[in-house]
Coordinates of C-alpha atoms and ligand atoms in Angstrom, one line a residue:
M270 CA -1.7 8.6 10.1
D271 CA -4.8 7.3 10.8
I272 CA -4.3 6.1 13.9
H273 CA -7.9 5.1 14.8
E274 CA -7.7 3.3 10.9
E275 CA -5.2 1.3 12.9
E276 CA -7.9 -0.1 15.6
H277 CA -9.8 -0.8 13.3
L278 CA -10.5 -5.5 13.5
G279 CA -12.4 -6.7 10.7
K280 CA -14.4 -10.7 11.4
L281 CA -11.2 -13.0 9.6
Y282 CA -14.2 -14.5 7.0
D283 CA -16.0 -12.5 4.8
A284 CA -17.8 -14.3 2.1
Q285 CA -17.8 -11.7 -0.5
L286 CA -13.8 -11.0 0.8
A287 CA -13.1 -13.8 -0.1
R288 CA -14.6 -14.1 -3.3
R289 CA -12.9 -10.6 -4.0
L290 CA -9.1 -12.3 -2.8
F291 CA -10.1 -15.0 -4.9
A292 CA -10.8 -13.8 -8.5
Y293 CA -7.1 -12.5 -8.2
L294 CA -5.2 -16.1 -7.6
K295 CA -7.6 -16.6 -10.9
P296 CA -5.6 -15.7 -13.4
Y297 CA -2.4 -18.3 -11.2
R298 CA -5.4 -21.1 -10.7
K299 CA -2.8 -23.6 -12.6
Y300 CA -0.6 -22.5 -9.3
F301 CA -2.7 -22.9 -7.2
L302 CA -4.5 -25.9 -7.5
T303 CA -1.1 -27.1 -8.1
S304 CA 0.3 -25.6 -4.4
I305 CA -2.6 -27.9 -3.3
V306 CA -1.8 -31.2 -4.6
L307 CA 2.0 -31.0 -3.8
I308 CA 0.5 -30.1 -0.5
T309 CA -2.0 -33.6 -0.4
L310 CA 0.4 -35.4 -1.3
T311 CA 3.2 -33.2 1.4
S312 CA 0.7 -34.5 3.9
A313 CA 0.7 -37.6 2.7
I314 CA 3.1 -39.1 2.4
E315 CA 4.7 -37.2 5.8
L316 CA 1.5 -38.8 7.6
S317 CA 2.6 -43.0 5.6
G318 CA 5.7 -42.3 7.0
L319 CA 4.9 -41.7 10.6
N320 CA 4.4 -45.3 10.7
I321 CA 7.3 -46.9 9.9
T322 CA 8.2 -47.0 13.1
M323 CA 6.1 -49.1 14.3
V324 CA 6.0 -51.5 11.0
V325 CA 9.5 -52.5 11.6
V326 CA 9.3 -52.4 15.6
D327 CA 6.1 -55.0 15.0
L328 CA 7.2 -56.5 12.2
Y329 CA 11.1 -57.8 13.3
L330 CA 12.0 -56.1 16.5
K331 CA 9.4 -57.8 18.9
P332 CA 7.3 -60.1 15.5
R333 CA 4.3 -60.7 16.9
P334 CA 0.7 -62.2 16.2
A335 CA -0.7 -61.6 12.9
E336 CA -4.1 -60.7 15.2
E337 CA -2.7 -58.5 17.1
L338 CA -0.9 -56.0 14.8
S339 CA -2.7 -53.0 13.7
L340 CA -4.5 -53.0 10.1
I341 CA -1.8 -51.1 8.7
A342 CA 1.7 -52.6 10.3
R343 CA -1.1 -55.8 8.8
T344 CA -1.2 -54.3 5.3
V345 CA 2.4 -53.6 5.0
A346 CA 3.2 -57.5 6.5
N347 CA 1.2 -58.6 3.9
I348 CA 2.1 -56.3 1.1
S349 CA 5.8 -58.3 1.7
N350 CA 4.3 -61.6 1.8
Q351 CA 3.0 -61.1 -1.9
L352 CA 6.0 -60.4 -3.1
N353 CA 7.6 -63.2 -2.1
W354 CA 9.7 -60.7 0.1
Q355 CA 11.2 -63.0 3.6
P356 CA 14.1 -60.6 5.1
S357 CA 16.9 -61.6 8.1
I358 CA 16.5 -58.5 11.0
P359 CA 19.4 -56.8 9.3
E360 CA 18.3 -57.1 5.3
A361 CA 13.9 -55.8 6.5
L362 CA 15.9 -53.2 9.2
T363 CA 17.9 -51.6 6.2
V364 CA 15.3 -51.4 3.3
F365 CA 12.5 -50.0 6.0
S366 CA 15.8 -47.1 7.0
A367 CA 16.2 -46.0 3.3
I368 CA 12.5 -46.1 3.4
Y369 CA 12.2 -44.0 4.8
L370 CA 14.7 -41.5 3.9
L371 CA 13.4 -41.6 1.1
V372 CA 9.8 -40.3 2.5
I373 CA 12.1 -37.4 4.4
I374 CA 13.9 -36.7 0.6
V375 CA 10.5 -36.9 -1.7
V376 CA 8.4 -34.4 0.8
F377 CA 11.2 -31.8 1.3
A378 CA 11.6 -31.7 -2.9
L379 CA 8.0 -32.4 -2.8
S380 CA 8.2 -28.8 0.2
Y381 CA 10.4 -26.5 -2.2
F382 CA 8.0 -27.2 -5.5
Q383 CA 5.2 -25.8 -3.1
D384 CA 7.0 -23.2 -1.6
V385 CA 8.2 -21.2 -4.7
L386 CA 4.9 -22.3 -6.5
L387 CA 3.1 -20.2 -4.0
N388 CA 5.3 -17.5 -3.4
T389 CA 5.8 -17.0 -7.2
M390 CA 1.8 -16.5 -7.1
G391 CA 2.1 -14.3 -4.4
Q392 CA 4.6 -12.1 -5.5
Y393 CA 2.5 -11.8 -9.2
V394 CA -0.4 -11.2 -7.4
M395 CA 1.2 -7.8 -5.5
Y396 CA 2.5 -7.0 -8.6
D397 CA -1.1 -6.7 -10.5
L398 CA -2.4 -5.5 -6.5
R399 CA 0.4 -2.1 -6.7
K400 CA -0.1 -1.7 -10.0
E401 CA -3.9 -2.1 -9.8
I402 CA -3.8 0.1 -6.2
F403 CA -1.2 3.0 -7.9
S404 CA -3.6 3.0 -11.5
H405 CA -5.9 3.7 -9.1
L406 CA -4.4 6.7 -7.1
Q407 CA -3.0 8.4 -9.8
R408 CA -7.3 9.2 -10.8
L409 CA -8.7 9.7 -8.3
P410 CA -9.3 13.6 -7.5
L411 CA -7.3 16.3 -5.7
S412 CA -9.7 15.9 -2.9
Y413 CA -8.7 12.8 -1.6
F414 CA -5.4 13.3 -1.7
D415 CA -6.5 16.5 0.8
R416 CA -7.6 14.4 3.0
N417 CA -5.2 11.3 2.8
P418 CA -1.9 11.5 4.1
V419 CA 0.7 10.6 2.1
G420 CA 1.6 7.5 4.8
R421 CA -1.8 6.1 4.9
L422 CA -1.0 5.2 0.9
V423 CA 2.4 4.3 1.0
T424 CA 1.1 1.7 3.4
R425 CA -1.5 0.8 1.5
L426 CA 0.7 0.0 -1.1
T427 CA 3.5 -1.4 0.6
S428 CA 2.8 -3.3 3.9
D429 CA -1.3 -3.9 3.4
V430 CA -0.5 -5.5 -0.4
D431 CA 2.9 -7.3 2.2
A432 CA 0.0 -8.1 4.4
L433 CA -1.6 -9.5 1.1
N434 CA 0.5 -11.9 0.6
E435 CA 1.3 -14.0 4.2
L436 CA -2.0 -14.2 3.6
M437 CA -1.5 -15.8 0.6
T438 CA 1.8 -17.6 0.2
A439 CA 2.3 -18.9 4.4
G440 CA -1.2 -18.4 5.9
F441 CA -2.8 -20.1 3.1
A442 CA -0.7 -22.7 3.2
T443 CA 0.2 -23.7 7.1
L444 CA -4.1 -23.4 7.8
F445 CA -4.7 -26.0 4.6
S446 CA -1.6 -28.7 5.7
D447 CA -2.0 -28.3 9.5
V448 CA -6.4 -29.5 8.6
F449 CA -4.8 -31.9 6.5
M450 CA -2.2 -33.1 9.0
L451 CA -5.3 -33.2 11.6
L452 CA -7.1 -35.0 10.2
G453 CA -5.0 -37.0 8.6
I454 CA -3.8 -37.7 12.3
I455 CA -6.9 -38.6 13.9
V456 CA -7.9 -41.1 11.0
F457 CA -4.7 -42.7 11.3
L458 CA -5.1 -42.8 16.4
F459 CA -8.1 -44.5 15.4
L460 CA -6.7 -46.4 12.3
V461 CA -4.0 -48.6 15.4
N462 CA -6.0 -48.1 18.2
W463 CA -9.6 -47.1 18.6
Q464 CA -9.6 -47.2 22.6
L465 CA -5.9 -45.5 22.8
A466 CA -7.4 -43.0 19.9
L467 CA -10.8 -42.1 22.0
A468 CA -8.5 -41.3 25.2
L469 CA -6.5 -39.0 23.8
L470 CA -8.6 -37.3 22.8
C471 CA -9.4 -37.2 26.5
I472 CA -7.2 -34.2 26.9
L473 CA -8.9 -32.5 23.0
P474 CA -11.0 -29.8 24.9
L475 CA -7.8 -28.7 27.4
M476 CA -6.5 -27.8 24.0
I477 CA -9.1 -26.0 22.4
A478 CA -9.5 -23.9 25.6
I479 CA -5.6 -22.7 26.2
T480 CA -6.3 -22.0 22.1
A481 CA -8.5 -19.9 23.0
W482 CA -7.3 -18.4 25.9
F483 CA -4.6 -17.5 23.9
R484 CA -6.3 -16.4 20.3
R485 CA -8.6 -13.7 22.1
N486 CA -5.6 -11.4 24.2
A487 CA -3.2 -12.1 21.6
T488 CA -5.6 -10.8 19.0
R489 CA -6.1 -7.5 21.5
A490 CA -2.5 -7.1 22.7
F491 CA -1.6 -7.2 18.8
R492 CA -4.3 -5.0 17.5
T493 CA -2.0 -2.0 20.9
V494 CA 1.0 -3.2 19.3
R495 CA -0.6 -1.6 15.6
V496 CA -2.4 1.5 17.1
K497 CA 1.6 1.7 19.5
L498 CA 3.7 1.1 16.3
A499 CA 1.1 3.2 13.9
R500 CA 1.2 6.8 16.1
I501 CA 5.2 6.2 16.1
N502 CA 4.6 5.9 12.6
S503 CA 3.4 8.8 11.9
F504 CA 4.9 11.0 14.1
L505 CA 8.6 9.7 13.1
Q506 CA 7.1 11.4 9.5
E507 CA 5.9 14.9 10.8
H508 CA 9.0 15.3 13.1
I509 CA 11.2 14.0 9.8
T510 CA 9.6 16.1 7.0
G511 CA 9.2 19.3 9.6
M512 CA 13.1 18.7 11.2
A513 CA 14.7 22.7 10.2
V514 CA 11.3 23.5 12.3
V515 CA 13.0 21.3 14.9
Q516 CA 15.8 22.9 15.1
I517 CA 15.5 26.2 14.7
F518 CA 12.8 26.5 17.4
N519 CA 15.4 24.6 19.9
R520 CA 12.0 21.7 19.8
E521 CA 14.5 18.7 19.8
E522 CA 13.9 18.0 23.7
K523 CA 10.4 18.2 23.9
A524 CA 10.2 16.4 21.1
Y525 CA 12.3 13.3 22.6
R526 CA 10.4 12.7 25.0
E527 CA 7.0 13.0 23.5
F528 CA 9.5 10.0 21.5
A529 CA 9.9 8.3 24.0
K530 CA 7.0 8.3 26.0
I531 CA 5.0 6.9 22.4
D532 CA 8.3 4.4 22.1
D533 CA 7.7 3.4 25.7
E534 CA 4.2 2.8 24.8
H535 CA 5.1 0.4 21.9
R536 CA 7.6 -1.5 24.1
K537 CA 4.9 -2.0 26.8
A538 CA 2.8 -3.3 24.2
N539 CA 5.0 -5.6 22.8
I540 CA 6.1 -7.4 26.3
D541 CA 2.6 -7.6 26.9
T542 CA 2.4 -9.7 24.1
I543 CA 5.2 -11.4 24.7
F544 CA 3.4 -12.6 28.1
Y545 CA 0.9 -14.4 26.2
Y546 CA 3.4 -16.3 23.9
A547 CA 5.1 -16.8 26.6
V548 CA 3.2 -19.0 28.6
F549 CA 1.1 -20.8 25.0
Y550 CA 4.2 -22.6 24.1
P551 CA 4.8 -23.4 27.5
A552 CA 0.7 -24.4 27.9
V553 CA 0.4 -26.4 25.2
G554 CA 3.9 -28.2 25.2
L555 CA 2.1 -29.9 28.5
I556 CA -0.9 -30.5 27.2
N557 CA 1.5 -31.9 24.9
A558 CA 3.1 -34.2 27.6
I559 CA 0.2 -34.6 29.7
G560 CA -1.3 -36.6 26.9
I561 CA 2.4 -38.4 25.6
A562 CA 1.9 -39.9 30.0
L563 CA -1.3 -40.9 29.4
I564 CA -0.3 -42.5 26.6
I565 CA 2.8 -44.0 28.4
W566 CA -0.1 -45.8 31.4
Y567 CA -2.7 -46.5 29.4
G568 CA -0.8 -48.0 26.3
G569 CA 1.7 -49.2 28.6
L570 CA -0.6 -51.0 30.8
Q571 CA -2.5 -52.2 27.1
V572 CA 1.4 -53.1 25.6
L573 CA 1.0 -55.3 29.1
E574 CA -2.1 -57.2 28.1
G575 CA -0.8 -57.7 24.7
T576 CA -3.8 -55.8 23.6
L577 CA -1.7 -53.2 21.9
T578 CA 1.4 -53.9 20.7
L579 CA 5.1 -51.6 20.8
G580 CA 5.6 -50.0 17.8
A581 CA 2.0 -48.9 18.0
L582 CA 2.7 -47.4 21.5
I583 CA 5.7 -46.1 20.4
F584 CA 3.6 -45.0 16.8
F585 CA 1.1 -43.2 19.5
I586 CA 4.3 -41.2 21.1
Q587 CA 4.8 -39.8 17.5
A588 CA 1.7 -38.6 16.6
T589 CA 0.8 -37.3 19.7
H590 CA 4.3 -35.2 19.3
R591 CA 2.2 -34.1 15.1
F592 CA -0.5 -33.6 16.2
Y593 CA 0.1 -30.8 18.7
E594 CA 2.1 -28.6 15.7
P595 CA -0.6 -28.3 13.6
I596 CA -2.9 -26.9 16.2
Q597 CA 0.3 -24.2 17.5
D598 CA 0.6 -23.8 14.0
I599 CA -2.8 -22.8 13.8
S600 CA -2.8 -20.3 16.5
E601 CA 0.5 -18.8 16.1
K602 CA -0.9 -17.8 12.5
Y603 CA -4.5 -16.1 13.8
N604 CA -2.8 -12.4 13.9
I605 CA -1.1 -13.2 10.1
L606 CA -4.6 -13.3 8.8
Q607 CA -6.4 -11.1 10.9
S608 CA -4.7 -8.1 9.4
A609 CA -4.0 -9.4 6.3
V610 CA -8.3 -9.8 6.7
V611 CA -7.6 -5.6 7.6
A612 CA -5.7 -5.2 5.2
S613 CA -7.5 -6.2 2.2
E614 CA -10.6 -4.5 3.3
R615 CA -8.4 -1.4 3.5
I616 CA -7.2 -2.0 0.2
F617 CA -10.6 -3.0 -2.1
K618 CA -11.8 0.3 0.3
L619 CA -9.9 2.1 -1.7
L620 CA -9.9 0.5 -5.6
D621 CA -14.4 0.9 -4.9
L622 CA -13.4 4.7 -4.4
P623 CA -15.1 6.0 -7.4
I624 CA -13.9 8.4 -9.3
S625 CA -15.1 11.5 -9.5
I626 CA -13.9 13.3 -12.6
T627 CA -13.9 12.1 -15.6
S628 CA -13.9 12.5 -19.3
P629 CA -17.7 12.1 -20.5
A630 CA -18.4 8.8 -22.5
N631 CA -18.4 10.5 -25.6
P632 CA -16.0 14.0 -25.3
Q633 CA -16.2 17.3 -27.5
K634 CA -13.7 17.7 -29.3
L635 CA -11.4 20.1 -28.6
G636 CA -8.4 21.2 -30.6
K637 CA -6.7 24.1 -30.6
F638 CA -8.5 27.0 -28.7
K639 CA -8.9 29.2 -30.8
S640 CA -11.3 31.7 -29.1
E641 CA -12.2 32.4 -25.9
I642 CA -12.2 31.4 -21.1
E643 CA -14.6 32.1 -20.0
F644 CA -16.4 32.0 -15.2
R645 CA -20.0 31.8 -15.3
N646 CA -21.8 32.5 -12.6
V647 CA -19.2 29.8 -10.4
W648 CA -19.2 28.5 -6.9
F649 CA -17.7 26.6 -5.5
A650 CA -16.3 25.3 -1.6
Y651 CA -13.5 22.2 -1.1
E652 CA -16.0 21.5 1.5
D653 CA -19.7 21.5 2.0
E654 CA -21.0 24.6 2.4
N655 CA -17.9 27.4 2.7
W656 CA -17.9 29.5 -0.3
V657 CA -14.7 29.6 -2.0
L658 CA -16.0 31.0 -4.9
K659 CA -18.5 33.5 -5.3
G660 CA -20.5 34.3 -8.5
V661 CA -17.6 34.8 -9.8
S662 CA -17.6 35.7 -13.7
F663 CA -15.0 36.7 -16.4
K664 CA -13.9 36.4 -20.0
I665 CA -10.0 35.6 -21.6
A666 CA -9.9 36.1 -25.4
A667 CA -7.7 33.9 -26.3
G668 CA -3.8 35.7 -27.0
E669 CA -4.5 37.7 -23.6
S670 CA -2.3 38.2 -20.7
V671 CA -4.4 38.6 -18.4
A672 CA -2.6 39.0 -14.0
L673 CA -5.5 37.8 -11.8
I674 CA -4.2 39.3 -7.7
G675 CA -6.6 39.6 -4.8
H676 CA -5.3 38.8 -1.3
T677 CA -4.5 35.8 0.2
G678 CA -6.9 33.4 0.0
A679 CA -8.6 35.4 -2.0
G680 CA -9.4 32.1 -4.4
K681 CA -6.9 32.7 -7.4
T682 CA -5.1 29.7 -7.4
T683 CA -8.6 27.7 -7.2
I684 CA -9.7 29.1 -10.5
V685 CA -6.5 27.5 -11.5
N686 CA -7.3 24.5 -9.7
L687 CA -11.5 24.7 -11.6
L688 CA -9.9 25.5 -15.1
L689 CA -7.1 22.7 -14.7
R690 CA -10.6 20.3 -13.7
F691 CA -7.8 18.9 -10.5
Y692 CA -12.4 19.7 -9.1
D693 CA -15.5 20.6 -9.9
V694 CA -17.8 23.6 -10.0
Q695 CA -20.5 23.3 -8.0
K696 CA -22.1 25.7 -9.7
G697 CA -21.7 27.6 -13.2
Q698 CA -20.1 26.9 -15.9
I699 CA -16.5 26.9 -17.1
L700 CA -16.7 27.1 -20.6
I701 CA -14.0 26.6 -23.6
D702 CA -14.3 27.8 -26.9
G703 CA -17.1 27.6 -25.8
H704 CA -17.9 24.1 -24.2
D705 CA -18.3 23.8 -21.2
I706 CA -15.5 21.9 -19.7
R707 CA -16.6 18.5 -17.8
E708 CA -18.2 18.1 -21.6
L709 CA -13.9 17.8 -23.2
D710 CA -12.3 14.6 -22.9
I711 CA -9.5 15.3 -18.8
A712 CA -6.3 14.9 -21.0
E713 CA -7.2 17.2 -24.1
L714 CA -8.0 20.4 -21.6
R715 CA -5.0 20.1 -19.3
S716 CA -2.8 19.4 -22.8
Q717 CA -3.7 22.9 -23.7
F718 CA -1.8 24.6 -19.9
A719 CA 1.0 23.9 -18.9
L720 CA 0.9 25.3 -15.3
V721 CA 4.6 27.1 -14.0
L722 CA 3.5 27.1 -9.6
Q723 CA 5.0 29.2 -6.4
D724 CA 6.6 25.8 -5.5
V725 CA 8.1 24.1 -8.4
F726 CA 8.3 20.2 -7.9
L727 CA 11.6 18.3 -9.2
F728 CA 11.7 14.8 -9.7
S729 CA 14.7 12.4 -8.5
G730 CA 16.4 12.1 -11.7
D731 CA 18.5 14.5 -15.0
V732 CA 17.7 17.5 -15.3
K733 CA 16.1 17.3 -18.8
T734 CA 14.3 14.8 -18.4
N735 CA 12.9 17.4 -15.2
I736 CA 12.1 19.1 -18.5
T737 CA 10.6 17.2 -20.5
L738 CA 9.0 15.1 -17.5
G739 CA 9.7 12.2 -19.4
N740 CA 7.7 13.5 -23.3
D741 CA 9.8 11.3 -25.9
A742 CA 7.7 14.5 -28.1
I743 CA 10.2 16.3 -26.8
S744 CA 13.8 16.9 -28.7
K745 CA 17.2 17.4 -27.0
E746 CA 17.3 20.3 -29.1
K747 CA 13.3 21.7 -28.7
I748 CA 14.8 21.4 -24.8
I749 CA 18.2 23.0 -25.3
E750 CA 16.6 26.0 -27.1
A751 CA 13.5 26.0 -24.2
A752 CA 16.5 26.3 -21.8
R753 CA 18.4 28.9 -23.8
Q754 CA 15.6 31.1 -24.0
V755 CA 14.7 31.4 -20.4
H756 CA 18.7 31.7 -19.5
A757 CA 18.1 28.0 -17.8
D758 CA 21.9 27.0 -19.4
T759 CA 23.7 29.3 -17.7
F760 CA 23.4 27.6 -14.8
I761 CA 23.2 24.3 -16.0
N762 CA 26.2 24.4 -17.9
R763 CA 28.0 24.6 -14.9
L764 CA 26.3 21.3 -13.1
D765 CA 28.5 18.4 -12.7
G766 CA 26.9 17.0 -16.3
G767 CA 25.2 19.6 -17.4
Y768 CA 21.1 18.9 -19.0
D769 CA 22.1 15.1 -18.0
A770 CA 23.2 16.2 -14.2
P771 CA 21.6 14.2 -11.3
L772 CA 18.5 16.2 -8.8
T773 CA 18.3 15.1 -5.7
E774 CA 14.7 14.3 -4.1
R775 CA 12.9 18.2 -5.2
G776 CA 15.6 19.3 -5.9
S777 CA 16.6 20.6 -3.0
T778 CA 20.8 21.6 -4.8
L779 CA 19.4 23.7 -6.6
S780 CA 18.7 27.8 -5.4
A781 CA 14.6 28.9 -5.3
G782 CA 15.4 30.6 -8.7
Q783 CA 17.2 27.5 -10.3
R784 CA 14.1 25.7 -9.7
Q785 CA 11.4 28.6 -10.7
L786 CA 14.3 29.1 -14.5
L787 CA 13.9 24.5 -14.6
S788 CA 10.2 25.0 -14.6
F789 CA 10.0 27.5 -17.3
A790 CA 11.9 25.6 -19.5
R791 CA 9.6 23.1 -18.9
A792 CA 6.8 25.2 -19.7
L793 CA 7.8 26.5 -22.4
S794 CA 9.2 23.7 -23.9
Y795 CA 5.8 22.1 -24.4
D796 CA 4.9 24.7 -26.1
P797 CA 1.4 24.6 -24.9
N798 CA -1.8 26.8 -25.1
I799 CA -2.4 29.8 -22.9
L800 CA 0.4 29.4 -20.4
I801 CA -0.6 29.6 -16.0
L802 CA 2.2 31.4 -13.5
D803 CA 0.9 31.2 -9.5
E804 CA 2.9 33.5 -8.1
A805 CA 5.9 31.6 -10.2
T806 CA 8.4 35.1 -9.8
S807 CA 8.0 35.4 -6.1
S808 CA 10.6 33.1 -4.4
V809 CA 13.3 34.0 -6.2
D810 CA 16.2 36.4 -5.2
T811 CA 17.6 40.1 -7.1
E812 CA 19.7 38.5 -8.4
T813 CA 17.4 35.8 -10.5
E814 CA 15.3 39.0 -11.0
M815 CA 15.7 40.2 -14.5
L816 CA 16.4 36.8 -15.5
I817 CA 13.0 35.9 -14.9
Q818 CA 11.4 38.7 -16.0
D819 CA 12.5 38.4 -19.3
A820 CA 11.9 34.5 -19.4
V821 CA 8.2 35.5 -18.1
G822 CA 8.6 38.2 -21.2
K823 CA 9.6 35.3 -23.8
L824 CA 6.8 33.1 -21.8
L825 CA 4.1 35.3 -23.1
Q826 CA 4.7 35.9 -27.0
G827 CA 1.8 34.6 -28.7
R828 CA 0.4 32.9 -26.3
T829 CA -3.2 32.8 -23.9
S830 CA -1.5 33.9 -20.2
I831 CA -3.0 34.6 -16.8
I832 CA -0.8 35.2 -14.2
I833 CA -0.9 35.3 -9.9
A834 CA 1.6 37.6 -9.6
H835 CA 2.4 39.7 -6.1
R836 CA 5.4 42.1 -8.4
L837 CA 3.6 45.1 -10.4
S838 CA 7.1 44.1 -12.7
T839 CA 5.0 41.1 -13.7
I840 CA 2.3 42.6 -13.9
Q841 CA 3.3 45.8 -16.0
K842 CA 3.2 43.2 -19.4
C843 CA -0.9 41.9 -18.8
N844 CA -3.4 43.3 -20.9
R845 CA -6.4 43.7 -17.8
I846 CA -6.2 43.4 -14.4
I847 CA -8.7 40.8 -12.2
V848 CA -9.0 41.7 -8.8
L849 CA -10.2 39.1 -6.9
H850 CA -11.5 39.2 -3.8
K851 CA -13.2 36.5 -0.5
G852 CA -14.6 35.0 -4.3
K853 CA -15.7 38.0 -5.5
V854 CA -14.8 40.0 -8.6
R855 CA -14.3 42.9 -7.6
E856 CA -13.0 44.7 -10.4
I857 CA -12.0 44.1 -14.0
G858 CA -9.9 46.3 -16.0
T859 CA -8.9 47.3 -19.2
H860 CA -5.7 47.8 -20.4
Q861 CA -6.6 51.7 -20.2
Q862 CA -7.7 52.0 -16.7
L863 CA -4.5 49.9 -15.5
D864 CA -2.9 52.7 -14.4
S865 CA -5.0 53.4 -12.0
I866 CA -6.5 50.2 -11.0
K867 CA -2.6 49.7 -10.4
Y868 CA -1.9 52.6 -7.9
R869 CA -5.0 52.0 -6.5
L870 CA -3.8 48.7 -5.7
T871 CA 0.0 49.8 -4.2
Q872 CA -2.8 51.7 -1.4
S873 CA -4.4 48.7 -0.7
L874 CA -1.9 45.4 -1.2
P875 CA 0.3 46.9 0.4
Q876 CA 2.0 42.7 0.2
L877 CA 2.2 43.6 -3.3
K878 CA 5.7 44.8 -4.6
R879 CA 6.6 47.1 -7.5
Ligands
ADP123 N1 -7.6 22.1 -0.5 C1 -8.4 23.0 0.1 N2 -9.0 21.9 1.0 C2 -9.8 22.7 1.6 N3 -9.8 24.4 1.8 C3 -9.0 25.5 0.3 C4 -7.7 23.9 -0.5 N4 -6.9 25.0 -1.2 C5 -7.8 25.6 -0.8 N5 -8.4 26.2 0.6 C6 -8.8 27.6 0.5 O1 -9.4 28.0 -0.6 C7 -9.8 29.7 0.5 C8 -8.6 30.1 -1.0 O2 -7.8 29.7 -1.4 P1 -6.3 30.2 -2.9 O3 -7.3 29.6 -4.0 O4 -5.7 28.8 -2.2 O5 -6.0 31.6 -2.2 P2 -5.0 32.4 -2.9 O6 -6.5 33.6 -3.7 O7 -3.8 32.9 -2.0 O8 -4.3 31.5 -3.9 C9 -9.1 29.8 1.3 O9 -9.7 30.5 2.2 C10 -8.3 28.7 1.6 O10 -7.8 28.2 2.9
MG124 MG1 -2.8 30.9 -4.6

């Protein structure tokens, strides 16, 4: 994983980004709007609940003349007059306690629905987003995967999407309700007693200052934590994947020390964030206490003077407590929001990557391959001007078996990559039956081929799905027939469960030879027009050798084939040989010249086995 990428920090608010995020909410706007209504309602009810103590104290416990009452207490008194409700004190206490309880229950119920709604919406948005990212990933050219490690791409689909969900549910909901609460409390404070409210607001700058300090430092500290965590992840990924190498070369001790070091850095970074939290929370508590002390002192004096009721004083103390909660909350959520913004930027960057290898709008029809494959002066480089193929030209006629040989790094696999359009050529053309492959539908082009590689990739799943790759058009009989033809049936039948036997990740329970036979069965069951074997027979034990030779023979029957091989015994079955050297075609030998070429090759290419 690229560490520097984790260090990147976005702006917290970016209009374009916000618009794009909202686009994902659009299908779920009913959820979204209902949530907002519910949040508003919950906060409003919670706010009115705060007034109950004041009303009870001022109207019933220590009754005040009407002119001394706060606007809210006065309104409640008016309403009960109009309703002709003159309760005794115990009656009033019972009724208002019941109302208080009711408020709590209603707030609970509303919060529940709002939470469920918002999180359901979040899950749907994540579901959509993951599908979109995966579908985009699948269409990206292979060159993208050359440059981007697996770990990073998995992060896009997992934790980055999660972070975004956090933003849309927890982040958004708390932000909205916190801001609403904050404004509501201020309005109520002024309604009850504006002088005291002004006095209380005096300590607000202090609060803003400490919050700003916290945010600035916590952001920096959290960024460090993220960087260190990314380092731990990439270290683990590398070392777990390469565990065999670590153990063979006795690198455990050194790897352990290295890991201990980055683990320690991660610990230090986390402890750093703890410091800021440890200062921030008590500091907010302190400011809160200062506010309450101010109210008791200044408000208490006012109570003695008779300009403030006891109930109002109690209300102020309660409201002050509630006042700092949202502020604390917002500061705490700041980091979540920030990493969510970064995550969304990264996700959108991935989604914006152009899909450079696409089918044309009006593809030419290829049909069944019948005439010839032609490389016409093909130049290709994976990067910049590092030419891997330099003016390669050759033709392969339908029905022919052609061997492609040359030193390691000569460009043999590259030729296959280009033919299947995993990459596009920079200069020249590749033609199939006279059509430039860029003029063909990619799916149609690729369906002409079956490719067997030296490294057989097996998916976790059972044997038969690894042969069909989930293609339902291939019948059970066809699977068994294909396996029988390439002699894979012997070992499959010995497996516990036969064709239904589960294979572990990458087929690690099979030998290399067995995996190879399985991949031959895969190729044969797809019955391709053109078969490509890329060093498919080199990693096989002598025991399987004979089987493989025979299997290859079966595969070649009635098919056009390109065989990249180290073994002369495999090439024996080919009609022609193309010798590739440093990205150029050095020699093309016909059937008649086969023997002399083979002789010279064994002299000049010692790695060719007999
Ligand atoms: N994905 C890639 N990105 C960059 N360079 C590559 C890539 N794949 C192969 N190459 C380079 O291209 C050259 C030819 O590789 P390849 O076609 O795999 O050779 P081979 O003949 O052994 O199959 C080599 O120098 C190799 O380093
Ligand atoms: Mg190769």
